[in-house]
């Protein structure tokens, strides 16, 4: 459970850092530039804590995919960035890919547990 909470904090920190990156105007605005550093440093710290209990492939895919989807939403709502059919399809594919990756790990763990039980 802690791993998932750390992963959620990592995602939110990454989205915050990305938003500040847009607002920093090439690091020329000091307050958002500081937000970039804090956001990304926090994100990687929380992500590393989450990896104590979560699989790297699942955690990283979830972090990157969810961060991408949330950042696209922020781009649309806060910065009036385009959101068209291709954007939606791309985000759906990213989210579905993360789902498949996480689901395949659960199936793999179930198969491994079943094999260990049979062998014992």
XYZ file of N, CA and C in Angstrom:
360
model
N 0.820 -1.198 0.000
C 0.000 0.000 0.000
C 0.866 1.266 0.000
N 1.957 1.235 0.784
C 2.855 2.390 0.821
C 3.422 2.680 -0.559
N 3.762 1.611 -1.281
C 4.330 1.779 -2.611
C 3.393 2.524 -3.538
N 2.112 2.211 -3.459
C 1.127 2.875 -4.315
C 0.975 4.337 -3.912
N 1.005 4.617 -2.617
C 0.913 6.010 -2.164
C 2.131 6.814 -2.618
N 3.310 6.211 -2.515
C 4.514 6.889 -3.002
C 4.447 7.097 -4.513
N 3.900 6.123 -5.226
C 3.765 6.256 -6.679
C 2.803 7.387 -7.024
N 1.693 7.489 -6.305
C 0.738 8.583 -6.535
C 1.402 9.934 -6.273
N 2.185 10.018 -5.203
C 2.904 11.262 -4.904
C 3.920 11.575 -5.997
N 4.574 10.544 -6.522
C 5.539 10.737 -7.612
C 4.852 11.278 -8.856
N 3.678 10.740 -9.168
C 2.934 11.189 -10.350
C 2.508 12.640 -10.188
N 1.932 12.975 -9.032
C 1.479 14.351 -8.808
C 2.654 15.333 -8.817
N 3.780 14.931 -8.247
C 4.970 15.794 -8.256
C 5.489 16.009 -9.669
N 5.452 14.943 -10.472
C 5.922 15.044 -11.862
C 5.014 15.965 -12.673
N 3.711 15.855 -12.465
C 2.764 16.719 -13.173
C 2.959 18.172 -12.736
N 3.179 18.386 -11.446
C 3.467 19.729 -10.946
C 4.738 20.276 -11.595
N 5.797 19.461 -11.621
C 7.058 19.888 -12.231
C 6.906 20.216 -13.707
N 6.133 19.403 -14.417
C 5.907 19.650 -15.852
C 5.125 20.937 -16.074
N 4.136 21.176 -15.223
C 3.346 22.403 -15.334
C 4.224 23.622 -15.056
N 5.064 23.528 -14.041
C 5.983 24.623 -13.730
C 6.989 24.840 -14.863
N 7.365 23.746 -15.538
C 8.286 23.852 -16.670
C 7.681 24.732 -17.761
N 6.400 24.546 -18.026
C 5.704 25.373 -19.022
C 5.672 26.831 -18.558
N 5.383 27.030 -17.267
C 5.267 28.388 -16.733
C 6.619 29.083 -16.556
N 7.707 28.323 -16.522
C 9.026 28.917 -16.272
C 9.562 29.704 -17.465
N 8.933 29.536 -18.626
C 9.334 30.254 -19.838
C 10.836 30.114 -20.081
N 11.275 28.865 -20.201
C 12.699 28.611 -20.451
C 13.575 28.960 -19.264
N 13.070 28.737 -18.072
C 13.768 29.022 -16.822
C 14.060 30.510 -16.641
N 13.293 31.378 -17.303
C 13.491 32.819 -17.122
C 12.599 33.379 -16.015
N 11.571 32.644 -15.616
C 10.727 33.049 -14.490
C 11.191 32.261 -13.259
N 11.757 32.948 -12.256
C 12.413 32.244 -11.154
C 11.506 31.351 -10.296
N 10.317 31.805 -9.948
C 9.463 31.002 -9.061
C 9.040 29.692 -9.735
N 8.522 29.726 -10.973
C 8.210 28.445 -11.615
C 9.448 27.579 -11.846
N 10.606 28.200 -12.094
C 11.839 27.423 -12.291
C 12.198 26.656 -11.022
N 12.014 27.284 -9.876
C 12.240 26.594 -8.602
C 11.220 25.464 -8.449
N 9.978 25.718 -8.886
C 8.943 24.686 -8.853
C 9.301 23.472 -9.696
N 9.969 23.712 -10.825
C 10.419 22.609 -11.691
C 11.379 21.707 -10.919
N 12.365 22.321 -10.293
C 13.378 21.557 -9.561
C 12.738 20.796 -8.400
N 11.892 21.471 -7.639
C 11.225 20.824 -6.506
C 10.318 19.692 -6.992
N 9.542 19.960 -8.050
C 8.613 18.954 -8.569
C 9.310 17.703 -9.056
N 10.342 17.866 -9.873
C 11.020 16.688 -10.413
C 11.881 15.977 -9.364
N 12.517 16.739 -8.475
C 13.297 16.099 -7.405
C 12.373 15.286 -6.498
N 11.229 15.862 -6.163
C 10.249 15.138 -5.339
C 9.738 13.910 -6.068
N 9.466 14.067 -7.345
C 8.928 12.960 -8.126
C 9.875 11.770 -8.143
N 11.142 12.021 -8.425
C 12.104 10.919 -8.468
C 12.337 10.316 -7.081
N 12.275 11.154 -6.056
C 12.422 10.634 -4.695
C 11.260 9.706 -4.351
N 10.035 10.175 -4.603
C 8.862 9.339 -4.323
C 8.863 8.078 -5.187
N 9.265 8.207 -6.443
C 9.315 7.036 -7.322
C 10.311 6.009 -6.781
N 11.452 6.474 -6.305
C 12.437 5.525 -5.764
C 11.900 4.828 -4.516
N 11.147 5.548 -3.687
C 10.534 4.911 -2.512
C 9.497 3.874 -2.932
N 8.744 4.178 -3.987
C 7.712 3.235 -4.439
C 8.332 1.942 -4.957
N 9.543 2.044 -5.493
C 10.198 0.868 -6.067
C 10.699 -0.119 -5.009
N 10.619 0.262 -3.744
C 10.963 -0.688 -2.684
C 9.974 -1.851 -2.655
N 8.720 -1.572 -3.063
C 7.693 -2.623 -2.997
C 7.017 -2.914 -4.332
N 7.191 -2.049 -5.317
C 6.531 -2.248 -6.610
C 7.548 -2.669 -7.668
N 7.077 -3.400 -8.663
C 7.935 -3.808 -9.779
C 8.317 -2.582 -10.606
N 9.557 -2.532 -11.042
C 10.056 -1.398 -11.824
C 9.218 -1.162 -13.072
N 8.966 -2.221 -13.839
C 8.249 -2.046 -15.111
C 6.847 -1.496 -14.885
N 6.144 -1.993 -13.905
C 4.783 -1.522 -13.634
C 4.789 -0.107 -13.076
N 5.654 0.146 -12.100
C 5.686 1.466 -11.471
C 6.087 2.542 -12.472
N 7.127 2.276 -13.251
C 7.594 3.279 -14.207
C 6.551 3.530 -15.293
N 5.939 2.471 -15.798
C 4.916 2.632 -16.832
C 3.717 3.408 -16.297
N 3.312 3.104 -15.081
C 2.183 3.810 -14.475
C 2.539 5.269 -14.247
N 3.734 5.522 -13.749
C 4.196 6.889 -13.498
C 4.230 7.695 -14.795
N 4.854 7.141 -15.812
C 4.994 7.855 -17.084
C 3.652 8.004 -17.796
N 2.874 6.942 -17.851
C 1.600 6.979 -18.568
C 0.583 7.893 -17.916
N 0.441 7.768 -16.598
C -0.517 8.614 -15.885
C -0.068 10.064 -15.920
N 1.229 10.283 -15.749
C 1.757 11.645 -15.839
C 1.514 12.261 -17.202
N 1.679 11.468 -18.250
C 1.427 11.947 -19.616
C -0.032 12.335 -19.791
N -0.937 11.479 -19.337
C -2.369 11.759 -19.480
C -2.775 13.001 -18.689
N -2.314 13.102 -17.457
C -2.662 14.268 -16.640
C -2.052 15.550 -17.198
N -0.824 15.469 -17.679
C -0.169 16.641 -18.261
C -0.888 17.097 -19.526
N -1.355 16.152 -20.325
C -2.129 16.513 -21.524
C -3.415 17.231 -21.128
N -4.064 16.755 -20.082
C -5.279 17.416 -19.595
C -5.001 18.820 -19.098
N -3.919 18.992 -18.367
C -3.545 20.323 -17.884
C -3.202 21.235 -19.056
N -2.499 20.697 -20.041
C -2.187 21.489 -21.236
C -3.449 21.995 -21.917
N -4.445 21.139 -21.978
C -5.706 21.515 -22.625
C -6.466 22.550 -21.793
N -6.645 22.266 -20.505
C -7.483 23.130 -19.673
C -6.804 24.422 -19.240
N -5.509 24.393 -18.971
C -4.838 25.597 -18.481
C -4.139 26.407 -19.568
N -3.645 25.720 -20.597
C -2.841 26.408 -21.604
C -3.474 26.406 -22.991
N -4.716 25.968 -23.077
C -5.458 25.934 -24.346
C -4.711 25.201 -25.454
N -4.021 24.136 -25.097
C -3.320 23.331 -26.096
C -4.328 22.446 -26.822
N -4.047 22.114 -28.083
C -5.022 21.331 -28.862
C -5.242 19.935 -28.281
N -6.469 19.499 -28.385
C -6.866 18.171 -27.911
C -7.799 17.622 -28.968
N -7.247 16.843 -29.885
C -8.044 16.349 -31.000
C -8.159 14.827 -30.945
N -8.702 14.260 -31.994
C -8.922 12.815 -32.037
C -7.616 12.039 -31.885
N -6.559 12.491 -32.549
C -5.272 11.793 -32.449
C -4.727 11.843 -31.021
N -4.921 12.957 -30.351
C -4.478 13.076 -28.965
C -5.221 12.080 -28.086
N -6.525 12.020 -28.259
C -7.343 11.098 -27.465
C -6.931 9.653 -27.734
N -6.764 9.299 -29.004
C -6.361 7.930 -29.355
C -4.996 7.609 -28.740
N -4.067 8.535 -28.840
C -2.741 8.324 -28.258
C -2.803 8.105 -26.755
N -3.595 8.921 -26.059
C -3.718 8.767 -24.610
C -4.400 7.458 -24.238
N -5.416 7.074 -25.006
C -6.093 5.797 -24.751
C -5.106 4.645 -24.918
N -4.275 4.709 -25.957
C -3.281 3.654 -26.173
C -2.250 3.600 -25.043
N -1.827 4.761 -24.561
C -0.873 4.800 -23.448
C -1.503 4.172 -22.204
N -2.720 4.583 -21.892
C -3.404 4.057 -20.708
C -3.644 2.557 -20.848
N -4.057 2.120 -22.027
C -4.292 0.691 -22.256
C -2.982 -0.094 -22.151
N -1.909 0.481 -22.660
C -0.604 -0.171 -22.557
C -0.171 -0.348 -21.109
N -0.388 0.674 -20.292
C -0.063 0.578 -18.866
C -0.930 -0.496 -18.210
N -2.212 -0.518 -18.556
C -3.115 -1.541 -18.017
C -2.625 -2.940 -18.378
N -2.283 -3.143 -19.648
C -1.811 -4.464 -20.079
C -0.533 -4.870 -19.356
N 0.381 -3.928 -19.220
C 1.636 -4.223 -18.538
C 1.380 -4.621 -17.091
N 0.549 -3.863 -16.402
C 0.244 -4.178 -15.006
C -0.526 -5.485 -14.888
N -1.429 -5.743 -15.806
C -2.226 -6.975 -15.774
C -1.355 -8.193 -16.068
N -0.408 -8.053 -16.979
C 0.455 -9.191 -17.311
C 1.326 -9.574 -16.121
N 1.716 -8.619 -15.314
C 2.519 -8.909 -14.127
C 1.705 -9.719 -13.126
N 0.411 -9.400 -12.982
C -0.438 -10.145 -12.056
C -0.605 -11.584 -12.519
N -0.800 -11.773 -13.830
C -0.929 -13.131 -14.368
C 0.367 -13.907 -14.173
N 1.494 -13.227 -14.397
C 2.802 -13.864 -14.243
C 3.022 -14.294 -12.793
N 2.648 -13.432 -11.852
C 2.796 -13.765 -10.437
C 1.903 -14.938 -10.052
N 0.685 -14.982 -10.591
C -0.225 -16.088 -10.301
C 0.334 -17.398 -10.851
N 0.897 -17.356 -12.061
C 1.488 -18.560 -12.656
C 2.690 -19.035 -11.843
N 3.520 -18.099 -11.400
C 4.689 -18.459 -10.597
C 4.254 -19.086 -9.278
N 3.241 -18.508 -8.631
C 2.735 -19.061 -7.372
C 2.181 -20.456 -7.579
N 1.452 -20.652 -8.676
C 0.879 -21.967 -8.966
C 1.988 -22.993 -9.187
N 3.040 -22.612 -9.908
C 4.154 -23.530 -10.152
C 4.874 -23.886 -8.856
N 5.060 -22.898 -7.991
C 5.731 -23.163 -6.721
C 4.907 -24.109 -5.856
N 3.594 -23.941 -5.866
C 2.715 -24.803 -5.083
C 2.761 -26.235 -5.602
N 2.725 -26.403 -6.905
C 2.750 -27.736 -7.512
C 4.080 -28.423 -7.233
N 5.179 -27.686 -7.330
C 6.506 -28.266 -7.137
C 6.753 -28.670 -5.692
N 6.128 -27.993 -4.755
C 6.327 -28.310 -3.338
C 5.601 -29.569 -3.043
